[in-house]
CSV table of C-alpha atoms in Angstrom, one decimal:
chain,number,residue,atom,x,y,z
A,1,LEU,CA,20.0,-10.9,-27.2
A,2,TYR,CA,18.2,-12.9,-30.2
A,3,VAL,CA,17.4,-10.8,-33.2
A,4,PHE,CA,15.9,-12.0,-36.1
A,5,PRO,CA,14.7,-10.8,-40.0
A,6,PRO,CA,11.6,-9.9,-40.8
A,7,ASP,CA,11.5,-13.6,-42.5
A,8,GLY,CA,13.8,-16.5,-43.3
A,9,ASP,CA,15.7,-15.4,-46.8
A,10,ASP,CA,18.5,-13.8,-46.3
A,11,SER,CA,18.2,-10.9,-48.9
A,12,SER,CA,15.3,-9.5,-46.2
A,13,VAL,CA,18.4,-9.2,-43.3
A,14,ILE,CA,18.8,-5.2,-42.6
A,15,GLU,CA,22.0,-4.2,-43.0
A,16,LEU,CA,22.6,-1.8,-40.2
A,17,THR,CA,24.5,1.7,-41.5
A,18,MET,CA,25.9,4.2,-39.3
A,19,GLY,CA,24.1,7.5,-38.8
A,20,THR,CA,20.5,5.8,-39.8
A,21,THR,CA,17.6,5.3,-37.7
A,22,TYR,CA,16.4,1.3,-36.7
A,23,THR,CA,13.4,0.5,-34.7
A,24,LEU,CA,14.0,-2.4,-32.5
A,25,LEU,CA,10.4,-4.7,-31.9
A,26,ALA,CA,9.9,-6.5,-29.2
A,27,SER,CA,7.1,-9.2,-28.7
A,28,HIS,CA,6.6,-12.1,-25.5
A,29,ASP,CA,4.1,-14.7,-24.4
A,30,ASP,CA,4.5,-16.0,-21.2
A,31,THR,CA,6.9,-18.5,-22.4
A,32,ARG,CA,8.9,-16.4,-25.9
A,33,VAL,CA,10.5,-13.4,-26.2
A,34,HIS,CA,10.9,-11.7,-30.0
A,35,PHE,CA,12.8,-9.5,-31.6
A,36,SER,CA,13.1,-7.7,-35.1
A,37,ILE,CA,14.7,-4.7,-36.7
A,38,GLU,CA,13.0,-2.2,-38.2
A,39,ASN,CA,14.5,0.2,-40.9
A,40,ASP,CA,12.6,4.2,-40.1
A,41,GLY,CA,11.7,5.5,-43.4
A,42,SER,CA,15.0,4.6,-45.2
A,43,ASP,CA,13.1,2.0,-47.5
A,44,PRO,CA,10.4,2.6,-50.3
A,45,PRO,CA,6.7,2.8,-49.1
A,46,GLY,CA,5.6,-0.2,-51.4
A,47,LYS,CA,8.9,-2.1,-49.6
A,48,VAL,CA,7.5,-1.0,-45.9
A,49,ASP,CA,3.6,-2.3,-46.2
A,50,GLN,CA,5.0,-5.4,-47.7
A,51,GLU,CA,7.0,-6.0,-44.7
A,52,SER,CA,4.3,-5.1,-41.8
A,53,LYS,CA,2.0,-8.2,-43.3
A,54,ARG,CA,4.6,-10.8,-43.3
A,55,VAL,CA,4.3,-13.2,-40.8
A,56,LYS,CA,6.6,-12.3,-37.6
A,57,LEU,CA,9.2,-15.3,-37.2
A,58,THR,CA,9.0,-16.4,-33.7
A,59,ILE,CA,11.4,-18.6,-30.7
A,60,PRO,CA,9.7,-22.7,-31.8
A,61,THR,CA,7.0,-24.0,-29.6
A,62,SER,CA,9.4,-27.2,-29.4
A,63,VAL,CA,12.4,-25.3,-27.1
A,64,THR,CA,8.7,-24.4,-24.3
A,65,PRO,CA,10.4,-25.1,-21.1
A,66,VAL,CA,8.8,-27.7,-18.6
A,67,ALA,CA,9.7,-25.9,-15.9
A,68,GLY,CA,10.9,-22.3,-15.2
A,69,PRO,CA,13.9,-20.5,-14.3
A,70,PHE,CA,13.5,-20.7,-10.5
A,71,ARG,CA,12.4,-24.0,-10.3
A,72,CYS,CA,15.6,-25.5,-12.4
A,73,TRP,CA,17.8,-22.9,-10.1
A,74,GLN,CA,15.5,-25.2,-7.2
A,75,LEU,CA,15.9,-28.6,-8.8
A,76,ASN,CA,19.9,-27.8,-9.1
A,77,ASP,CA,20.3,-27.2,-5.8
A,78,THR,CA,22.2,-29.9,-4.4
A,79,VAL,CA,22.3,-29.2,-0.9
A,80,ARG,CA,19.1,-28.8,-1.1
A,81,SER,CA,18.3,-32.1,-2.2
A,82,LYS,CA,21.1,-33.6,0.1
A,83,VAL,CA,19.1,-32.8,3.1
A,84,LEU,CA,15.8,-35.0,0.9
A,85,MET,CA,17.8,-37.7,1.1
A,86,ASP,CA,19.4,-37.5,4.3
A,87,GLY,CA,15.3,-37.4,5.4
A,88,ILE,CA,14.3,-40.1,3.3
A,89,GLN,CA,16.8,-42.3,3.5
A,90,TYR,CA,16.7,-42.0,7.9
A,91,ALA,CA,12.9,-43.1,7.2
A,92,LEU,CA,13.5,-46.1,5.7
A,93,GLU,CA,16.4,-46.9,8.3
A,94,THR,CA,13.8,-46.6,10.5
A,95,LEU,CA,10.8,-48.6,9.1
A,96,GLN,CA,13.1,-51.5,8.8
A,97,ARG,CA,14.4,-50.8,12.7
A,98,GLU,CA,11.3,-50.9,13.8
A,99,ALA,CA,10.5,-53.9,11.5
A,100,THR,CA,6.9,-52.6,10.8
A,101,THR,CA,7.5,-53.4,7.8
A,102,ASN,CA,9.2,-56.1,5.2
A,103,ASN,CA,11.0,-56.1,2.0
A,104,SER,CA,7.1,-55.1,0.4
A,105,THR,CA,7.8,-51.3,2.0
A,106,ILE,CA,5.4,-48.7,-0.3
A,107,VAL,CA,6.9,-46.0,-0.8
A,108,LEU,CA,3.9,-42.6,-1.2
A,109,ASP,CA,5.4,-39.1,-3.1
A,110,LEU,CA,3.0,-36.6,-3.2
A,111,SER,CA,4.8,-34.2,-5.2
A,112,ASP,CA,4.8,-32.8,-9.0
A,113,PHE,CA,8.1,-34.1,-10.3
A,114,SER,CA,9.0,-37.4,-8.5
A,115,LEU,CA,12.0,-35.8,-6.9
A,116,CYS,CA,11.7,-37.3,-3.6
A,117,GLY,CA,10.2,-40.7,-5.0
A,118,MET,CA,13.4,-40.8,-7.4
A,119,LEU,CA,15.9,-40.2,-4.2
A,120,ALA,CA,13.5,-43.5,-2.8
A,121,SER,CA,14.4,-45.4,-5.3
A,122,LEU,CA,17.9,-45.0,-5.8
A,123,LEU,CA,18.2,-45.8,-1.7
A,124,GLY,CA,16.9,-48.8,-2.3
A,125,ALA,CA,12.9,-48.7,-1.5
A,126,PRO,CA,11.6,-51.6,-2.9
A,127,ASN,CA,8.1,-50.3,-3.5
A,128,VAL,CA,7.4,-45.9,-5.5
A,129,LEU,CA,4.6,-44.8,-6.3
A,130,SER,CA,4.8,-40.7,-7.2
A,131,ILE,CA,1.7,-38.8,-8.1
A,132,GLU,CA,1.7,-36.4,-10.9
A,133,SER,CA,-1.2,-34.1,-10.7
A,134,SER,CA,-0.4,-31.2,-13.3
A,135,SER,CA,-2.0,-31.4,-16.2
A,136,GLY,CA,1.2,-30.3,-18.5
A,137,GLU,CA,4.2,-31.9,-19.4
A,138,LEU,CA,5.9,-32.3,-16.1
A,139,PRO,CA,4.3,-35.8,-15.5
A,140,MET,CA,5.9,-37.2,-19.1
A,141,ALA,CA,8.8,-35.2,-18.3
A,142,SER,CA,9.2,-36.3,-14.2
A,143,ALA,CA,8.8,-39.9,-16.0
A,144,ARG,CA,12.1,-39.6,-18.6
A,145,VAL,CA,14.3,-38.1,-15.9
A,146,ALA,CA,13.8,-41.9,-13.5
A,147,GLN,CA,14.0,-44.4,-16.3
A,148,ILE,CA,16.3,-42.0,-19.1
A,149,GLY,CA,18.3,-40.1,-16.2
A,150,ASN,CA,18.8,-42.4,-13.4
A,151,CYS,CA,17.3,-46.3,-15.2
A,152,LEU,CA,14.6,-46.4,-12.4
A,153,PRO,CA,13.4,-49.0,-11.2
A,154,LEU,CA,17.5,-50.4,-10.8
A,155,ASP,CA,16.7,-54.2,-10.4
A,156,GLU,CA,13.2,-54.5,-12.2
A,157,LYS,CA,12.6,-58.2,-10.1
A,158,THR,CA,12.9,-56.8,-7.1
A,159,THR,CA,11.8,-53.0,-7.0
A,160,LYS,CA,9.5,-50.7,-8.5
A,161,PHE,CA,9.0,-47.3,-9.7
A,162,GLN,CA,5.6,-46.0,-11.3
A,163,ILE,CA,4.5,-42.8,-12.2
A,164,LEU,CA,0.4,-42.5,-11.4
A,165,ARG,CA,-0.9,-39.4,-13.3
A,166,CYS,CA,-3.9,-38.6,-11.0
A,167,HIS,CA,-5.1,-36.7,-8.0
A,168,ALA,CA,-4.4,-38.1,-5.1
A,169,GLU,CA,-8.2,-37.9,-3.9
A,170,SER,CA,-9.0,-40.5,-6.2
A,171,LEU,CA,-6.1,-42.8,-4.9
A,172,THR,CA,-7.6,-45.7,-3.5
A,173,ASN,CA,-6.5,-49.0,-1.7
A,174,GLU,CA,-7.9,-51.4,-4.6
A,175,ILE,CA,-5.6,-48.8,-7.1
A,176,LEU,CA,-2.8,-49.0,-4.9
A,177,ARG,CA,-2.5,-53.1,-5.2
A,178,GLY,CA,-3.0,-53.2,-8.7
A,179,GLU,CA,0.3,-51.5,-8.8
A,180,ILE,CA,2.3,-53.0,-6.6
A,181,THR,CA,1.3,-56.1,-7.5
A,182,ASP,CA,1.6,-56.4,-11.1
A,183,GLY,CA,4.9,-58.3,-11.2
A,184,ASP,CA,7.1,-61.5,-10.1
A,185,ASN,CA,6.4,-60.9,-6.2
A,186,GLY,CA,2.2,-60.1,-6.8
A,187,GLU,CA,1.3,-63.4,-4.9
A,188,GLU,CA,3.0,-62.5,-2.1
A,189,LEU,CA,1.3,-59.1,-1.7
A,190,SER,CA,-1.7,-60.1,-2.7
A,191,SER,CA,-3.1,-61.4,0.2
A,192,SER,CA,-2.4,-58.3,2.0
A,193,PRO,CA,-3.4,-54.7,2.1
A,194,ALA,CA,-2.1,-52.6,0.0
A,195,VAL,CA,-1.3,-49.2,2.4
A,196,VAL,CA,1.4,-46.6,2.3
A,197,ASP,CA,4.1,-47.0,5.2
A,198,LEU,CA,6.0,-43.5,3.9
A,199,VAL,CA,4.4,-40.1,3.0
A,200,VAL,CA,7.7,-37.9,0.9
A,201,GLY,CA,7.6,-34.7,-0.8
A,202,GLU,CA,9.5,-31.7,-1.4
A,203,PRO,CA,6.9,-30.0,-1.2
A,204,TYR,CA,5.9,-28.8,-4.7
A,205,TYR,CA,2.8,-28.3,-6.8
A,206,GLU,CA,3.2,-26.7,-10.4
A,207,ILE,CA,0.2,-24.8,-10.3
A,208,LEU,CA,1.0,-23.4,-6.9
A,209,GLU,CA,4.7,-22.6,-7.4
A,210,GLY,CA,5.5,-19.5,-5.6
A,211,TRP,CA,3.2,-19.7,-2.9
A,212,PRO,CA,4.7,-21.3,0.0
A,213,ILE,CA,1.5,-21.2,2.6
A,214,GLU,CA,-0.9,-22.6,-0.2
A,215,THR,CA,1.7,-25.3,-1.0
A,216,ALA,CA,2.6,-26.2,2.9
A,217,LEU,CA,-1.5,-26.2,3.7
A,218,ASN,CA,-1.9,-28.2,0.0
A,219,TYR,CA,0.2,-31.3,1.2
A,220,PHE,CA,-1.0,-31.2,4.9
A,221,TYR,CA,-4.9,-32.0,4.1
A,222,THR,CA,-3.2,-34.5,1.0
A,223,VAL,CA,-1.4,-36.5,3.7
A,224,ARG,CA,-4.4,-36.3,6.4
A,225,MET,CA,-7.1,-37.5,3.5
A,226,LEU,CA,-4.7,-40.2,2.4
A,227,LYS,CA,-4.6,-41.4,6.8
A,228,ARG,CA,-8.7,-40.8,7.1
A,229,LYS,CA,-8.9,-43.2,3.6
A,230,GLY,CA,-7.1,-45.5,5.4
A,231,ILE,CA,-4.0,-45.7,2.9
A,232,VAL,CA,-1.8,-44.5,4.8
A,233,ARG,CA,-1.2,-46.1,7.8
A,234,THR,CA,2.5,-44.7,9.6
A,235,SER,CA,2.6,-41.6,10.9
A,236,LEU,CA,6.3,-40.7,8.9
A,237,CYS,CA,6.4,-38.0,6.5
A,238,VAL,CA,9.1,-36.3,5.2
A,239,PRO,CA,8.9,-34.0,5.9
A,240,ALA,CA,7.9,-34.2,9.7
A,241,GLN,CA,6.5,-30.5,9.8
A,242,ALA,CA,6.3,-27.0,8.7
A,243,VAL,CA,6.5,-24.2,10.4
A,244,VAL,CA,4.9,-20.7,8.7
A,245,LEU,CA,6.9,-17.2,9.6
A,246,ALA,CA,6.6,-14.2,9.5
A,247,CYS,CA,8.7,-10.8,10.0
A,248,GLY,CA,8.3,-7.0,9.3
A,249,ILE,CA,10.5,-5.8,5.9
A,250,GLU,CA,11.9,-2.0,4.7
A,251,SER,CA,11.9,-2.3,1.2
A,252,TRP,CA,11.9,1.0,-0.7
A,253,ASP,CA,11.2,-0.7,-4.6
A,254,LEU,CA,8.7,-2.6,-3.2
A,255,TYR,CA,6.7,0.3,-1.4
A,256,SER,CA,6.9,2.3,-4.8
A,257,ALA,CA,5.9,-0.6,-6.7
A,258,TYR,CA,2.9,-1.3,-4.8
A,259,ARG,CA,1.7,1.5,-2.2
A,260,LYS,CA,-1.4,2.8,-3.4
A,261,GLU,CA,-2.3,6.7,-2.3
A,262,LEU,CA,-6.0,7.3,-1.6
A,263,SER,CA,-5.7,10.6,-2.6
A,264,ALA,CA,-4.1,10.3,-6.5
A,265,THR,CA,-6.2,11.7,-8.8
A,266,SER,CA,-6.2,12.0,-12.5
A,267,SER,CA,-3.2,15.3,-12.6
A,268,THR,CA,-1.4,13.7,-8.9
A,269,ALA,CA,-1.5,9.8,-10.5
A,270,LEU,CA,0.6,7.1,-9.4
A,271,HIS,CA,3.9,6.4,-11.3
A,272,VAL,CA,6.2,3.9,-11.5
A,273,CYS,CA,9.5,4.6,-13.8
A,274,GLY,CA,7.6,6.1,-15.6
A,275,PHE,CA,4.5,3.8,-15.4
A,276,ASP,CA,0.9,4.9,-14.4
A,277,HIS,CA,0.1,2.3,-12.0
A,278,THR,CA,-3.2,4.3,-10.7
A,279,PRO,CA,-5.1,1.2,-12.9
A,280,LEU,CA,-3.5,-1.5,-11.2
A,281,VAL,CA,-3.1,-0.7,-7.2
A,282,GLU,CA,-7.0,-0.1,-8.1
A,283,CYS,CA,-8.1,-3.4,-8.6
A,284,TRP,CA,-5.9,-5.2,-6.5
A,285,ARG,CA,-5.7,-4.8,-2.7
A,286,TYR,CA,-2.0,-5.4,-1.6
A,287,ASP,CA,-3.1,-4.2,2.2
A,288,LYS,CA,-5.5,-7.0,2.6
A,289,LYS,CA,-4.3,-10.0,0.0
A,290,GLY,CA,-1.1,-11.3,0.0
A,291,ILE,CA,1.0,-11.3,-3.7
A,292,SER,CA,3.4,-13.9,-4.8
A,293,VAL,CA,7.3,-11.7,-4.9
A,294,SER,CA,10.6,-13.6,-4.8
A,295,LEU,CA,12.8,-10.8,-2.4
A,296,TRP,CA,15.7,-12.2,-3.3
A,297,GLU,CA,15.5,-10.5,-6.1
A,298,TYR,CA,15.4,-7.1,-4.2
A,299,GLY,CA,18.7,-5.8,-2.9
A,300,ASP,CA,17.3,-3.2,-0.3
A,301,VAL,CA,15.1,-5.5,1.5
A,302,VAL,CA,16.1,-5.7,5.5
A,303,PRO,CA,14.2,-7.2,7.7
A,304,VAL,CA,13.3,-4.5,10.3
A,305,THR,CA,11.1,-6.8,13.1
A,306,GLU,CA,11.7,-9.9,14.6
A,307,ILE,CA,10.8,-13.2,13.3
A,308,VAL,CA,7.9,-14.4,14.6
A,309,GLN,CA,6.4,-18.1,14.1
A,310,LEU,CA,2.0,-17.7,12.7
A,311,ALA,CA,1.5,-21.6,12.9
A,312,ARG,CA,3.7,-24.8,12.4
A,313,LEU,CA,1.5,-27.8,10.4
A,314,ASP,CA,2.1,-31.4,12.1
A,315,TYR,CA,2.1,-33.5,8.9
A,316,GLU,CA,2.7,-37.3,10.8
A,317,ASN,CA,0.1,-36.1,13.7
A,318,GLY,CA,-1.9,-34.8,11.5
A,319,THR,CA,-2.3,-31.0,13.3
A,320,ILE,CA,-2.1,-27.5,13.3
A,321,ILE,CA,-1.0,-25.1,15.5
A,322,GLN,CA,-1.7,-21.7,15.4
A,323,GLU,CA,0.6,-19.5,17.7
A,324,GLY,CA,-1.0,-17.0,19.5
A,325,LYS,CA,-3.7,-15.7,21.7
A,326,GLY,CA,-7.0,-16.0,19.5
A,327,ASP,CA,-10.2,-14.4,20.7
A,328,ASP,CA,-13.0,-17.2,20.4
A,329,SER,CA,-15.7,-15.3,19.5
A,330,GLU,CA,-13.9,-13.4,16.0
A,331,LYS,CA,-11.5,-16.4,15.8
A,332,SER,CA,-8.5,-14.0,15.3
A,333,VAL,CA,-4.9,-14.2,16.4
A,334,VAL,CA,-2.7,-11.2,17.6
A,335,LEU,CA,1.3,-12.2,17.4
A,336,MET,CA,3.7,-9.3,18.7
A,337,ALA,CA,6.2,-9.0,17.0
A,338,PRO,CA,9.0,-6.5,18.4
A,339,PHE,CA,11.4,-3.6,15.9
A,340,ILE,CA,15.2,-5.1,16.0
A,341,GLU,CA,15.8,-1.8,13.9
A,342,SER,CA,15.2,1.8,14.4
A,343,LYS,CA,14.9,4.7,12.2
A,344,ARG,CA,13.3,2.2,9.5
A,345,THR,CA,10.3,1.8,7.7
A,346,CYS,CA,8.0,-1.0,7.4
A,347,HIS,CA,6.8,-1.4,4.3
A,348,ALA,CA,5.6,-5.0,4.3
A,349,ILE,CA,5.3,-8.1,6.3
A,350,ALA,CA,6.7,-11.2,4.7
A,351,ILE,CA,6.0,-14.7,5.1
A,352,TRP,CA,7.6,-18.0,4.0
A,353,VAL,CA,7.4,-21.8,5.4
A,354,ASP,CA,10.5,-23.7,7.1
A,355,TYR,CA,9.8,-27.4,6.3
A,356,GLN,CA,11.4,-29.8,9.5
A,357,ILE,CA,12.7,-33.0,7.7
A,358,ARG,CA,13.6,-35.6,10.4
A,359,ASN,CA,17.3,-36.5,10.5
A,360,ALA,CA,19.6,-38.8,12.7
A,361,PRO,CA,21.0,-37.2,15.5
A,362,SER,CA,24.1,-36.1,15.7
A,363,SER,CA,27.7,-38.5,17.1
A,364,SER,CA,27.8,-36.0,20.2
A,365,ASN,CA,24.1,-36.1,20.3
A,366,SER,CA,23.6,-39.6,19.8
A,367,GLY,CA,21.7,-40.4,22.5
A,368,SER,CA,19.2,-37.5,21.9
A,369,SER,CA,16.1,-38.1,20.1
A,370,ASP,CA,16.2,-37.3,16.2
A,371,ALA,CA,17.7,-34.0,15.0
A,372,PHE,CA,15.5,-31.9,12.1
A,373,ALA,CA,17.1,-30.0,9.0
A,374,THR,CA,15.4,-26.9,7.7
A,375,LEU,CA,14.4,-26.4,3.7
A,376,SER,CA,13.4,-22.7,3.7
A,377,THR,CA,11.2,-20.9,1.2
A,378,GLY,CA,12.3,-17.5,2.5
A,379,ILE,CA,15.7,-15.6,3.2
A,380,PHE,CA,15.1,-14.9,6.3
A,381,GLY,CA,16.9,-17.1,8.5
A,382,LYS,CA,18.3,-16.1,12.0
A,383,ALA,CA,21.9,-16.2,10.6
A,384,SER,CA,20.9,-14.1,7.7
A,385,MET,CA,18.6,-11.9,9.4
A,386,THR,CA,21.5,-10.8,11.4
A,387,ARG,CA,24.2,-10.6,8.6
A,388,THR,CA,21.5,-8.6,6.6
A,389,SER,CA,21.0,-6.0,9.4
A,390,LYS,CA,25.1,-5.6,10.3
A,391,ILE,CA,24.9,-5.2,6.4
A,392,SER,CA,22.3,-2.1,6.7
A,393,GLU,CA,24.0,-0.5,9.3
């Protein structure tokens, strides 16, 4: 807890005295919190008026974080980074094994912050380009992490690592060729068409943080667009697929916060923890539109139905496979999710995305096809679902 005096003068610091009443004032915006203390009634009226006119101190803008707490936690997840690195390494080895490219292999990172691009460059990819579409400070932070934190490119004579601050829609073969041929190996590549051999991404977009379905779809349509423009020539992609999953959940905390009482009147208004939520629920139909909620922050979330697959986005083949039986006239899909918990209430439907990353098969299955590692945006894998159910019982 940070408590600031009314101004920087030490003489203005309020000394707390036992038996005296004080008020702790708090104000905040999206990035900063400010606290101050005022004495209730013990100061002369003139002094109180003078203090009230002073500008309250705020936390300096220089400490404004580039990434939020959840994003920082995500980037510090070593298991997640290891899965991405293994997938990128396997994809690079596949390109070398199939002899589809030479030392001019081009890797394109389509996610904000360039994490996968940095991993590809550290694994020895000769040409890495990263598209940074964010309009904030994230592209500059990405460049600092790449150049200062990881010393990229590792060898300026044989490898390249470039960050392009633009939208993927504006990328062309000419721009791609210009970025790659600017150096010692320009003569080698200038006569050949500049096309991407490998597309990588977390996926992550700063503007879509917290919205997994929109993020997965944005990555899908971006990759498909680049393929149709002839900028991407290979079907190899990290991740290879995205699976949209859902299940019914019980959470009385969520229910009390977001339910809408149709019979509520001014005398029986909806209150949550003493606050009137009627204006909030009136302007947003939670039963019609989704909300972005981190379920791991709620301790009482219990899955009450089986996990069902809603759709599969194949980034490599550019197809979306929607599960269930659809009505051609209404284009609707009906999916059945049987209950697995009796005597429980389904308050909401949780939807998340599992990214499938192609990886090398294990030694026991060396003769089989590629294996897949999973990066999930949700908290309900099969193991966690079983564990949660046992705890709930």
